[in-house]
PDB file of C-alpha atoms in Angstrom:
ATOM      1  CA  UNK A  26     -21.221  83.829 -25.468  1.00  0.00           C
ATOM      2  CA  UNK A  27     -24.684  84.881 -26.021  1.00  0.00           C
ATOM      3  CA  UNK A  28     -25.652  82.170 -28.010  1.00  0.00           C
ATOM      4  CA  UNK A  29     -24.411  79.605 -25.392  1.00  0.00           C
ATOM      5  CA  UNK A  30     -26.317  81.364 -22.620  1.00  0.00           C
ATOM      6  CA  UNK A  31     -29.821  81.348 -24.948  1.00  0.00           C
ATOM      7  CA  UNK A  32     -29.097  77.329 -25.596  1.00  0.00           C
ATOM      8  CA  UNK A  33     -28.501  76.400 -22.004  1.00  0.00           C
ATOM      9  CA  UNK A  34     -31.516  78.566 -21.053  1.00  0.00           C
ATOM     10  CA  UNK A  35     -33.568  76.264 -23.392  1.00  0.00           C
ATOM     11  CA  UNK A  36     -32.379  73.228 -22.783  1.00  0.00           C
ATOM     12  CA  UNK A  37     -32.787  73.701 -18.471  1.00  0.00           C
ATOM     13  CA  UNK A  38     -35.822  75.636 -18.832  1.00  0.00           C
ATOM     14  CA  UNK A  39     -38.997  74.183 -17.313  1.00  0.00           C
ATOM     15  CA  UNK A  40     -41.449  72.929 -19.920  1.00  0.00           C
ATOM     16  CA  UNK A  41     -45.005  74.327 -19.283  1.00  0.00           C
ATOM     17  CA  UNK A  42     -47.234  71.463 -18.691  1.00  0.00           C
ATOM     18  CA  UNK A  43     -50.378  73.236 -20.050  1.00  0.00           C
ATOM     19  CA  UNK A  44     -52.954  70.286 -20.720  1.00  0.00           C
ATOM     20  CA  UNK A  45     -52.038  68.701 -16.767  1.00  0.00           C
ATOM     21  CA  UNK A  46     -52.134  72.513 -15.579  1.00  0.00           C
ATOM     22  CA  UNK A  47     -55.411  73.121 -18.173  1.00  0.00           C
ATOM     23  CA  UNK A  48     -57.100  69.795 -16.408  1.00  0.00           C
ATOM     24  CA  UNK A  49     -56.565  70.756 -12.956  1.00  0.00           C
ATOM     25  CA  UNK A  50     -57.350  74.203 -12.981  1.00  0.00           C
ATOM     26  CA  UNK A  51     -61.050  72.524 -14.750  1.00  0.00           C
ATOM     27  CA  UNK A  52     -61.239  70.371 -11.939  1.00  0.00           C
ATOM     28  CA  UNK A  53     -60.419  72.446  -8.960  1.00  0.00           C
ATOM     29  CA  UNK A  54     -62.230  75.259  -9.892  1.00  0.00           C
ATOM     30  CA  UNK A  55     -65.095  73.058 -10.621  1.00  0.00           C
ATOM     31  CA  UNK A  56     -64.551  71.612  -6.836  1.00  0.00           C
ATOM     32  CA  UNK A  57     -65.130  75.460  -6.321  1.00  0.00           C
ATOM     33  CA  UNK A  58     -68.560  75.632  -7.519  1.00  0.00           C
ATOM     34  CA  UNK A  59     -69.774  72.511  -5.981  1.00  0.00           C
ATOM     35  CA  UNK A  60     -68.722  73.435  -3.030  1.00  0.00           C
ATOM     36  CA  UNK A  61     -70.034  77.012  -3.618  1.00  0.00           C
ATOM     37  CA  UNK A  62     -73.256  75.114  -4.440  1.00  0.00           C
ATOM     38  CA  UNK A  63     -73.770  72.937  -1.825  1.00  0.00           C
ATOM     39  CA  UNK A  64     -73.637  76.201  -0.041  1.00  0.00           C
ATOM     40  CA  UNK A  65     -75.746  77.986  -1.464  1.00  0.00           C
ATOM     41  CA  UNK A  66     -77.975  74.768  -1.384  1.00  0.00           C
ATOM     42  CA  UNK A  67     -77.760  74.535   2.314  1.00  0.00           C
ATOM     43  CA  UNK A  68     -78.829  77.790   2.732  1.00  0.00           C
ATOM     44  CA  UNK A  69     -81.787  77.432   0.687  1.00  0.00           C
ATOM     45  CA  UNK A  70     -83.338  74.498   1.502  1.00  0.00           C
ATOM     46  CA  UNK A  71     -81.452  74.052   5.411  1.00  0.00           C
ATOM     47  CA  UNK A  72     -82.092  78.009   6.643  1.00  0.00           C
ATOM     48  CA  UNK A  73     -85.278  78.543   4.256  1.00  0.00           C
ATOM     49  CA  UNK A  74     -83.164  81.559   2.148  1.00  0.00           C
ATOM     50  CA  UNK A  75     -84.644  82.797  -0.903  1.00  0.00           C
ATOM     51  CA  UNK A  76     -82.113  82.146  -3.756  1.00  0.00           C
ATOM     52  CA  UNK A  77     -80.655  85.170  -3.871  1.00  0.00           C
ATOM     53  CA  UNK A  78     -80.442  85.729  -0.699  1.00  0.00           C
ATOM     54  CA  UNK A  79     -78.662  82.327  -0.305  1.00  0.00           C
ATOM     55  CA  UNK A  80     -76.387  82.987  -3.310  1.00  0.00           C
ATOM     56  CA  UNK A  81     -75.279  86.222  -1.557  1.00  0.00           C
ATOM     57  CA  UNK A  82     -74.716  84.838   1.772  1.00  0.00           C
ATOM     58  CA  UNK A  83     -72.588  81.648  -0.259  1.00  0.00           C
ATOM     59  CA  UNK A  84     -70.467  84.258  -1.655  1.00  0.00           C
ATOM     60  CA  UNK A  85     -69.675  86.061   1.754  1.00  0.00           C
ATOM     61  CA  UNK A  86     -69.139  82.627   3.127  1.00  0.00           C
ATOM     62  CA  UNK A  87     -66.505  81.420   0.336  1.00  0.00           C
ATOM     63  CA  UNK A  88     -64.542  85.332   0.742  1.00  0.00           C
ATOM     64  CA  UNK A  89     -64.584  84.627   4.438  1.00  0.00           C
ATOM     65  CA  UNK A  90     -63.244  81.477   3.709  1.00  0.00           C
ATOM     66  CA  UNK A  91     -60.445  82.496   1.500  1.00  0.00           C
ATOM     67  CA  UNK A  92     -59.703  85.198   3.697  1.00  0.00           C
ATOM     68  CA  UNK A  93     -59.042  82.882   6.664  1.00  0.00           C
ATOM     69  CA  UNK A  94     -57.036  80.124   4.635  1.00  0.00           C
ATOM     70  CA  UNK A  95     -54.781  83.084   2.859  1.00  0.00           C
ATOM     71  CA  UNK A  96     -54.176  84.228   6.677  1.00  0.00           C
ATOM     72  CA  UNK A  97     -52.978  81.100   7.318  1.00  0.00           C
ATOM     73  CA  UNK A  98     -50.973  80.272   4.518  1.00  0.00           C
ATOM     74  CA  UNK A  99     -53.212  77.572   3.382  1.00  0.00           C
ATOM     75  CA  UNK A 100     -54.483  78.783   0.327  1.00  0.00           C
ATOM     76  CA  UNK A 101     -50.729  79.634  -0.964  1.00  0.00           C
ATOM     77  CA  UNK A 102     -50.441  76.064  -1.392  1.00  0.00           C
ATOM     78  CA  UNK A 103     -53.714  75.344  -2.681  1.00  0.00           C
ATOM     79  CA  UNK A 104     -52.899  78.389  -5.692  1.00  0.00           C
ATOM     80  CA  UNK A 105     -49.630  76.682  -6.428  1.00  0.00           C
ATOM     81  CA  UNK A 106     -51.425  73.508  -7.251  1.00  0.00           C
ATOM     82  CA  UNK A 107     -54.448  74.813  -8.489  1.00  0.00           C
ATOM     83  CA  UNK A 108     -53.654  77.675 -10.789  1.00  0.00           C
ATOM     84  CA  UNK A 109     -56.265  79.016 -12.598  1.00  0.00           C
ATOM     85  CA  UNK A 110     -58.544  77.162 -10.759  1.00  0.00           C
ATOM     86  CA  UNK A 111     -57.873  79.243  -7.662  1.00  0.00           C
ATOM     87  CA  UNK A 112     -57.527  82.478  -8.936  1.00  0.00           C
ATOM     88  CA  UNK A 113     -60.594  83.146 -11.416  1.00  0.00           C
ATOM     89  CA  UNK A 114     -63.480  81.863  -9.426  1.00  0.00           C
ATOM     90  CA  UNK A 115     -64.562  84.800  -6.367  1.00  0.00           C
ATOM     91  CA  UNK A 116     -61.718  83.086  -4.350  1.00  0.00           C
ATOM     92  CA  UNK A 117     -59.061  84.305  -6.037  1.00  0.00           C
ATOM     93  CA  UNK A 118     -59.981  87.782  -5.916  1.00  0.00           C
ATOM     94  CA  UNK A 119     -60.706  87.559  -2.393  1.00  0.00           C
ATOM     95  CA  UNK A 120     -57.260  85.614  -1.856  1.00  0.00           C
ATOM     96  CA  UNK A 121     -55.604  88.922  -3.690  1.00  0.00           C
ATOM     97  CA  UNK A 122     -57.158  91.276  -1.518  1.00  0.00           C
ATOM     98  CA  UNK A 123     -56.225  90.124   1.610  1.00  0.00           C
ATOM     99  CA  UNK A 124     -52.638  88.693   0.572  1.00  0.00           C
ATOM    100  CA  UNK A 125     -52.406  92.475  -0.164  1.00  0.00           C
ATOM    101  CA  UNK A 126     -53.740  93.533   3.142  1.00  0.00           C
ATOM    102  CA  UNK A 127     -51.433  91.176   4.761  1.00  0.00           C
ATOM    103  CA  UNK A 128     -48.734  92.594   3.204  1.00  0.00           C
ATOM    104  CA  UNK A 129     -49.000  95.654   4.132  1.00  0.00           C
ATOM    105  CA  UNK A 130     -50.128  95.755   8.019  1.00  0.00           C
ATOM    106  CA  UNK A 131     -47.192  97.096   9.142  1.00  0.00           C
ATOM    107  CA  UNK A 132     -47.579 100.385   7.670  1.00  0.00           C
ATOM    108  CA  UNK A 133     -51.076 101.108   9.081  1.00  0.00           C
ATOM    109  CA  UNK A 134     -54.655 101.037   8.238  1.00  0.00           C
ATOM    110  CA  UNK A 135     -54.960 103.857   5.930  1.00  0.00           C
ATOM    111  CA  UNK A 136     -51.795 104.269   4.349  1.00  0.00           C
ATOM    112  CA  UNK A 137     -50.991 100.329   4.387  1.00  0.00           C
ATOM    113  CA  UNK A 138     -53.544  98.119   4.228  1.00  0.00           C
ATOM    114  CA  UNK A 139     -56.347 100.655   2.765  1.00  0.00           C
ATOM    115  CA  UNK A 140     -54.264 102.370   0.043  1.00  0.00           C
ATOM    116  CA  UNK A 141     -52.732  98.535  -1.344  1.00  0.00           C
ATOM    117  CA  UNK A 142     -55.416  96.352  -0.855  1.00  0.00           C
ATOM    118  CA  UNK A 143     -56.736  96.718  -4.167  1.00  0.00           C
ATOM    119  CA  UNK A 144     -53.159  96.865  -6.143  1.00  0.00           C
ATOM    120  CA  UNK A 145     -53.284  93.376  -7.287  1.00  0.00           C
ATOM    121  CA  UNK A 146     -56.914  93.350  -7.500  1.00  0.00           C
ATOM    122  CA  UNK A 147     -57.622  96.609  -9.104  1.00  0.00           C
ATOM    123  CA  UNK A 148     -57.055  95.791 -12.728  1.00  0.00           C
ATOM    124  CA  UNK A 149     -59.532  93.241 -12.180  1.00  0.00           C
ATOM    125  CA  UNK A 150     -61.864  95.315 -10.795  1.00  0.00           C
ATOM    126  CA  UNK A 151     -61.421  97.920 -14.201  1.00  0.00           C
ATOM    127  CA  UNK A 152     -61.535  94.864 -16.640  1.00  0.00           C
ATOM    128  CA  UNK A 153     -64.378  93.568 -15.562  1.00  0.00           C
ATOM    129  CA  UNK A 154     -65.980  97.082 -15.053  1.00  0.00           C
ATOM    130  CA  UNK A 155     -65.342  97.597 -18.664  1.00  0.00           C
ATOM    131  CA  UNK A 156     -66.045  94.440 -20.281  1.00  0.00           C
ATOM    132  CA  UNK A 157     -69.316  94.360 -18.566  1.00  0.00           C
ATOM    133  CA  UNK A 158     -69.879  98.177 -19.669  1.00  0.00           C
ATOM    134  CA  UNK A 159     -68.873  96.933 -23.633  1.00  0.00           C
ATOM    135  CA  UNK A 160     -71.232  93.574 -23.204  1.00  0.00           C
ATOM    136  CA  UNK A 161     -74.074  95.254 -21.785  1.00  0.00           C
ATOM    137  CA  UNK A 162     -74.078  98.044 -24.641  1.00  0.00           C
ATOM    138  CA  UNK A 163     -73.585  95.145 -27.321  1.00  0.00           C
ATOM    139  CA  UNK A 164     -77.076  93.950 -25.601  1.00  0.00           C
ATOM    140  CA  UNK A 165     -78.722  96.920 -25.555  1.00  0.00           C
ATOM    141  CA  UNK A 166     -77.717  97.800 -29.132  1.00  0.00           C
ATOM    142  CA  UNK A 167     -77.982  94.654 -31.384  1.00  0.00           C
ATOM    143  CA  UNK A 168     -80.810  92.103 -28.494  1.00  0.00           C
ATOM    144  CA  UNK A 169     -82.902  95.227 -27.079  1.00  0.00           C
TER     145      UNK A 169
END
């Protein structure tokens, strides 16, 4: 019985696709960063920002973005698609933040949205707390 169960598994199981999936997650999360340039350009050279004050104020503007589009159910679609692409640029990290807030509304500000807001993107937050702690003392050690 078990063995029956394992080959009809196999043989209806969904293949991963992962040089399609690899190629679109390249392009859309390159359509990210253009966009996230052209920004960051029309903040420079449009509003007269300094650079990093135009980089910031791109970054604010592609969270608020996100945040609006995950609201509306938008971005949902545009994650299924994307994959990768959607989730490791700022967007996705914004997009888990507020799907989390969203979730959790209905059990109030402190103890719902406040205390899960950060459950999906917490690990995130340590990993790259961490790996940034481990490059930087790599630099300091061995390029210093």
């Amino acid at each position: 019985m078990n063995k029956n169960y394992t080959e009809i598994i196999k043989q209806n199981a969904v293949k991963p696709r992962y040089l399609r999936n690899s190629i679109v997650a390249f392009v859309t999360g390159g359509l990210v960063g253009i966009v996230g340039q052209g920004l960051s350009d029309l903040y420079r050279y449009v509003f007269n920002l300094d650079k990093n004050n135009a980089n910031s104020l791109m970054t604010v503007t592609l969270i608020i973005i996100t945040a609006i589009t995950t609201g509306l159910g938008i971005y949902d679609s545009y994650g299924q698609f994307a994959g990768a692409g959607a989730f490791i640029p700022v967007t996705g990290f914004a997009n888990s933040m507020t799907s989390a807030a969203l979730e959790s509304r209905s059990e109030g500000v402190t103890l719902g949205i406040a205390a899960n807001m950060f459950k999906l993107a917490g690990s995130v937050i340590v990993f790259g707390v961490v790996s940034a702690f481990v490059l930087g003392t790599i630099r300091y050690l061995f390029f210093h």
